[in-house]
Short mmCIF file of C-alpha atoms in Angstrom, two decimals:
data_model
loop_
_atom_site.label_atom_id
_atom_site.label_comp_id
_atom_site.label_asym_id
_atom_site.label_seq_id
_atom_site.Cartn_x
_atom_site.Cartn_y
_atom_site.Cartn_z
CA UNK B 277 51.92 15.48 -18.41
CA UNK B 278 53.61 16.58 -15.22
CA UNK B 279 52.53 15.34 -11.82
CA UNK B 280 51.23 18.81 -10.91
CA UNK B 281 49.04 18.92 -14.06
CA UNK B 282 47.70 15.47 -13.35
CA UNK B 283 46.78 16.44 -9.77
CA UNK B 284 45.02 19.59 -10.97
CA UNK B 285 43.02 17.60 -13.50
CA UNK B 286 41.98 15.13 -10.81
CA UNK B 287 40.90 18.01 -8.55
CA UNK B 288 38.75 19.51 -11.33
CA UNK B 289 37.18 16.11 -12.00
CA UNK B 290 36.50 15.65 -8.30
CA UNK B 291 34.93 19.10 -8.03
CA UNK B 292 32.73 18.39 -11.06
CA UNK B 293 31.66 15.08 -9.57
CA UNK B 294 30.80 16.77 -6.29
CA UNK B 295 28.70 19.36 -8.12
CA UNK B 296 26.84 16.66 -10.01
CA UNK B 297 26.14 14.79 -6.80
CA UNK B 298 24.97 18.00 -5.16
CA UNK B 299 22.69 18.77 -8.07
CA UNK B 300 21.25 15.26 -8.06
CA UNK B 301 20.72 15.39 -4.32
CA UNK B 302 19.18 18.85 -4.54
CA UNK B 303 16.93 17.80 -7.42
CA UNK B 304 15.70 14.84 -5.40
CA UNK B 305 14.92 17.06 -2.42
CA UNK B 306 13.03 19.56 -4.58
CA UNK B 307 11.04 16.85 -6.37
CA UNK B 308 10.10 15.20 -3.06
CA UNK B 309 9.03 18.51 -1.55
CA UNK B 310 7.09 19.50 -4.67
CA UNK B 311 5.25 16.15 -4.65
CA UNK B 312 4.34 16.62 -0.99
CA UNK B 313 2.99 20.10 -1.67
CA UNK B 314 0.94 18.90 -4.66
CA UNK B 315 -0.46 16.04 -2.59
CA UNK B 316 -1.58 18.49 0.10
CA UNK B 317 -3.16 20.76 -2.51
CA UNK B 318 -5.15 17.85 -3.93
CA UNK B 319 -6.17 16.72 -0.44
CA UNK B 320 -7.41 20.17 0.57
CA UNK B 321 -9.33 20.48 -2.70
CA UNK B 322 -11.06 17.15 -2.13
CA UNK B 323 -11.92 18.10 1.43
CA UNK B 324 -13.19 21.51 0.32
CA UNK B 325 -15.45 19.77 -2.21
CA UNK B 326 -16.65 17.55 0.62
CA UNK B 327 -17.51 20.61 2.69
CA UNK B 328 -19.47 22.08 -0.22
CA UNK B 329 -21.39 18.80 -0.66
CA UNK B 330 -22.27 18.57 3.01
CA UNK B 331 -23.30 22.18 3.40
CA UNK B 332 -25.51 21.93 0.30
CA UNK B 333 -27.25 18.99 2.00
CA UNK B 334 -27.92 21.15 5.06
CA UNK B 335 -25.29 19.49 7.23
CA UNK B 336 -24.01 21.77 9.99
CA UNK B 337 -20.32 22.40 9.43
CA UNK B 338 -18.01 25.33 10.26
CA UNK B 339 -18.73 28.09 7.73
CA UNK B 340 -15.13 29.35 7.93
CA UNK B 341 -13.65 26.13 6.60
CA UNK B 342 -14.17 26.82 2.85
CA UNK B 343 -12.48 30.23 3.04
CA UNK B 344 -9.59 28.85 5.09
CA UNK B 345 -9.21 25.97 2.63
CA UNK B 346 -8.99 28.44 -0.26
CA UNK B 347 -6.29 30.39 1.57
CA UNK B 348 -4.30 27.23 2.29
CA UNK B 349 -4.49 26.17 -1.36
CA UNK B 350 -3.24 29.61 -2.43
CA UNK B 351 -0.35 29.38 0.05
CA UNK B 352 0.64 25.95 -1.21
CA UNK B 353 0.39 26.99 -4.84
CA UNK B 354 2.68 29.94 -4.13
CA UNK B 355 5.12 27.55 -2.51
CA UNK B 356 5.00 25.28 -5.55
CA UNK B 357 5.75 28.22 -7.81
CA UNK B 358 8.73 29.29 -5.70
CA UNK B 359 10.45 25.89 -5.57
CA UNK B 360 11.88 25.87 -9.12
CA UNK B 361 13.72 29.12 -8.41
CA UNK B 362 15.65 27.71 -5.47
CA UNK B 363 19.40 27.68 -5.95
CA UNK B 364 21.47 24.57 -5.47
CA UNK B 365 22.77 25.57 -2.08
CA UNK B 366 19.72 27.48 -0.74
CA UNK B 367 18.25 25.89 2.42
CA UNK B 368 14.78 24.35 2.17
CA UNK B 369 13.99 24.71 5.85
CA UNK B 370 11.61 27.63 5.29
CA UNK B 371 9.68 25.80 2.56
CA UNK B 372 9.38 22.71 4.74
CA UNK B 373 8.23 24.86 7.66
CA UNK B 374 5.50 26.47 5.53
CA UNK B 375 4.29 23.04 4.48
CA UNK B 376 4.30 21.81 8.07
CA UNK B 377 2.34 24.89 9.18
CA UNK B 378 -0.72 23.89 7.14
CA UNK B 379 -0.84 20.32 8.43
CA UNK B 380 -2.91 21.05 11.56
CA UNK B 381 -5.60 22.74 9.47
CA UNK B 382 -5.67 19.86 6.98
CA UNK B 383 -6.11 17.44 9.87
CA UNK B 384 -8.95 19.54 11.33
CA UNK B 385 -10.62 19.85 7.94
CA UNK B 386 -10.42 16.11 7.30
CA UNK B 387 -11.84 15.28 10.73
CA UNK B 388 -14.75 17.70 10.29
CA UNK B 389 -15.65 16.36 6.84
CA UNK B 390 -15.30 12.69 7.75
CA UNK B 391 -17.45 13.04 10.88
CA UNK B 392 -20.18 15.00 9.09
CA UNK B 393 -20.21 12.55 6.16
CA UNK B 394 -20.40 9.56 8.52
CA UNK B 395 -23.38 11.16 10.27
CA UNK B 396 -25.12 11.74 6.95
CA UNK B 397 -24.51 8.16 5.84
CA UNK B 398 -25.88 6.81 9.11
CA UNK B 399 -29.44 7.68 8.14
CA UNK B 400 -31.75 4.69 8.46
CA UNK B 401 -31.71 2.50 5.37
CA UNK B 402 -35.19 1.36 4.30
CA UNK B 403 -35.64 -2.33 5.09
CA UNK B 404 -36.04 -4.61 2.10
CA UNK B 405 -37.17 -8.23 2.44
CA UNK B 406 -34.84 -9.65 -0.18
CA UNK B 407 -35.86 -13.22 0.66
CA UNK B 408 -39.42 -12.31 -0.23
CA UNK B 409 -38.32 -10.73 -3.52
CA UNK B 410 -36.35 -13.86 -4.41
CA UNK B 411 -39.29 -16.08 -3.46
CA UNK B 412 -41.72 -14.06 -5.55
CA UNK B 413 -39.32 -14.28 -8.50
CA UNK B 414 -39.08 -18.06 -8.15
CA UNK B 415 -42.86 -18.19 -7.95
CA UNK B 416 -43.09 -16.63 -11.37
CA UNK B 417 -44.24 -13.21 -10.15
CA UNK B 418 -42.78 -10.32 -12.12
CA UNK B 419 -40.45 -8.58 -9.67
CA UNK B 420 -37.25 -8.56 -11.73
CA UNK B 421 -37.36 -4.78 -12.19
CA UNK B 422 -37.64 -4.30 -8.42
CA UNK B 423 -34.80 -6.75 -7.81
CA UNK B 424 -32.52 -4.91 -10.26
CA UNK B 425 -33.29 -1.54 -8.71
CA UNK B 426 -32.56 -2.89 -5.23
CA UNK B 427 -29.20 -4.30 -6.32
CA UNK B 428 -28.18 -1.04 -8.02
CA UNK B 429 -29.14 1.05 -4.98
CA UNK B 430 -27.28 -1.26 -2.61
CA UNK B 431 -24.22 -1.14 -4.87
CA UNK B 432 -24.23 2.68 -4.75
CA UNK B 433 -24.55 2.63 -0.96
CA UNK B 434 -21.65 0.19 -0.68
CA UNK B 435 -19.43 2.51 -2.73
CA UNK B 436 -20.42 5.57 -0.70
CA UNK B 437 -19.87 3.76 2.59
CA UNK B 438 -16.31 3.01 1.53
CA UNK B 439 -15.56 6.71 1.00
CA UNK B 440 -14.30 8.56 4.05
CA UNK B 441 -14.82 11.89 2.24
CA UNK B 442 -17.71 12.63 -0.15
CA UNK B 443 -17.01 13.57 -3.74
CA UNK B 444 -19.06 16.06 -5.71
CA UNK B 445 -22.48 14.56 -6.36
CA UNK B 446 -22.25 11.93 -3.61
CA UNK B 447 -24.97 13.48 -1.46
CA UNK B 448 -27.39 13.31 -4.39
CA UNK B 449 -26.37 9.70 -5.03
CA UNK B 450 -26.97 8.85 -1.38
CA UNK B 451 -30.44 10.42 -1.38
CA UNK B 452 -31.32 8.75 -4.68
CA UNK B 453 -30.23 5.29 -3.48
CA UNK B 454 -32.20 5.60 -0.24
CA UNK B 455 -35.19 6.87 -2.17
CA UNK B 456 -34.99 3.89 -4.54
CA UNK B 457 -34.93 1.40 -1.67
CA UNK B 458 -37.84 3.16 -0.01
CA UNK B 459 -39.82 3.06 -3.25
CA UNK B 460 -39.02 -0.62 -3.81
CA UNK B 461 -40.16 -1.42 -0.28
CA UNK B 462 -43.44 0.39 -0.88
CA UNK B 463 -43.99 -1.42 -4.18
CA UNK B 464 -43.37 -4.79 -2.54
CA UNK B 465 -45.73 -3.96 0.32
CA UNK B 466 -48.44 -3.02 -2.18
CA UNK B 467 -47.83 -6.26 -4.02
CA UNK B 468 -47.67 -8.47 -0.92
CA UNK B 469 -48.89 -7.40 2.53
CA UNK B 470 -46.85 -8.50 5.61
CA UNK B 471 -49.22 -11.33 6.56
CA UNK B 472 -49.17 -12.79 3.07
CA UNK B 473 -45.39 -12.37 2.88
CA UNK B 474 -44.97 -14.32 6.13
CA UNK B 475 -47.06 -17.21 4.80
CA UNK B 476 -45.17 -17.34 1.51
CA UNK B 477 -41.76 -17.37 3.20
CA UNK B 478 -42.50 -19.72 6.11
CA UNK B 479 -44.39 -22.20 3.96
CA UNK B 480 -41.07 -22.98 2.25
CA UNK B 481 -39.31 -23.72 5.54
CA UNK B 482 -38.85 -27.14 7.07
CA UNK B 483 -41.71 -26.64 9.53
CA UNK B 484 -44.08 -25.10 7.00
CA UNK B 485 -47.17 -23.12 8.06
CA UNK B 486 -50.22 -24.39 9.96
CA UNK B 487 -53.40 -24.71 7.93
CA UNK B 488 -55.06 -22.13 10.16
CA UNK B 489 -52.73 -19.52 8.67
CA UNK B 490 -54.45 -19.83 5.32
CA UNK B 491 -57.34 -17.51 6.04
CA UNK B 492 -59.76 -16.47 3.30
CA UNK B 493 -57.79 -13.23 2.94
CA UNK B 494 -54.51 -15.13 2.53
CA UNK B 495 -56.04 -17.54 0.04
CA UNK B 496 -57.43 -14.62 -1.94
CA UNK B 497 -54.02 -12.96 -1.92
CA UNK B 498 -52.26 -16.11 -3.12
CA UNK B 499 -54.86 -16.50 -5.85
CA UNK B 500 -54.39 -12.89 -6.90
CA UNK B 501 -50.65 -13.53 -7.21
CA UNK B 502 -51.34 -16.66 -9.22
CA UNK B 503 -49.43 -19.00 -6.91
CA UNK B 504 -52.26 -20.63 -4.90
CA UNK B 505 -51.91 -23.92 -6.77
CA UNK B 506 -48.28 -24.17 -5.70
CA UNK B 507 -49.21 -24.70 -2.04
CA UNK B 508 -49.75 -28.27 -0.89
CA UNK B 509 -50.96 -29.62 2.44
CA UNK B 510 -48.73 -32.08 4.30
CA UNK B 511 -49.85 -33.96 7.41
CA UNK B 512 -47.25 -34.26 10.18
#
């Protein structure tokens, strides 16, 4: 092999290597851009679902947002479809610019949904005297079903409170959990009135309850619950 032939072969090899590097670099750029576009599509879809949830619950939110979200998704899907046809040396500036152009709307949409969802979640949670429920359970009174329902409802609320954006069905879950707590509170109040509940709880404290607190009504209530014989008088 002559020196000239060897040089030519090296040049061809170098050119091939350059092409491979260009293709790898280009592939990486296209994959990264495609992943960014897909991520934005998924984000807008989730936010659009959040808008639908909130509007169905009667929350005031811009009525133009769903239509604009649909248009943005269509734009991004068109961009995704165009990426595979890009040549190795074609600039990606236009594609990146189109992706950047939708970012302000996505930010606005997210802010609107998050604020409306936070407002909806801020509704007053029915108060539950869990200490009383635990005390009644220890006293042998059948409140296990109520206790289980309370725990399930509180678990649902904890999950929803950790979501910045509602998913489909979350508004119904929120209403159901609040309704369950409200119902449990009403059942407890029917079982034990506030005065009786105070006596039951405070009698277990270090200071106890004065004898004057055990009115005929309280004694009748404790008897009805079947726990009157568990109260003992201690002179201090």
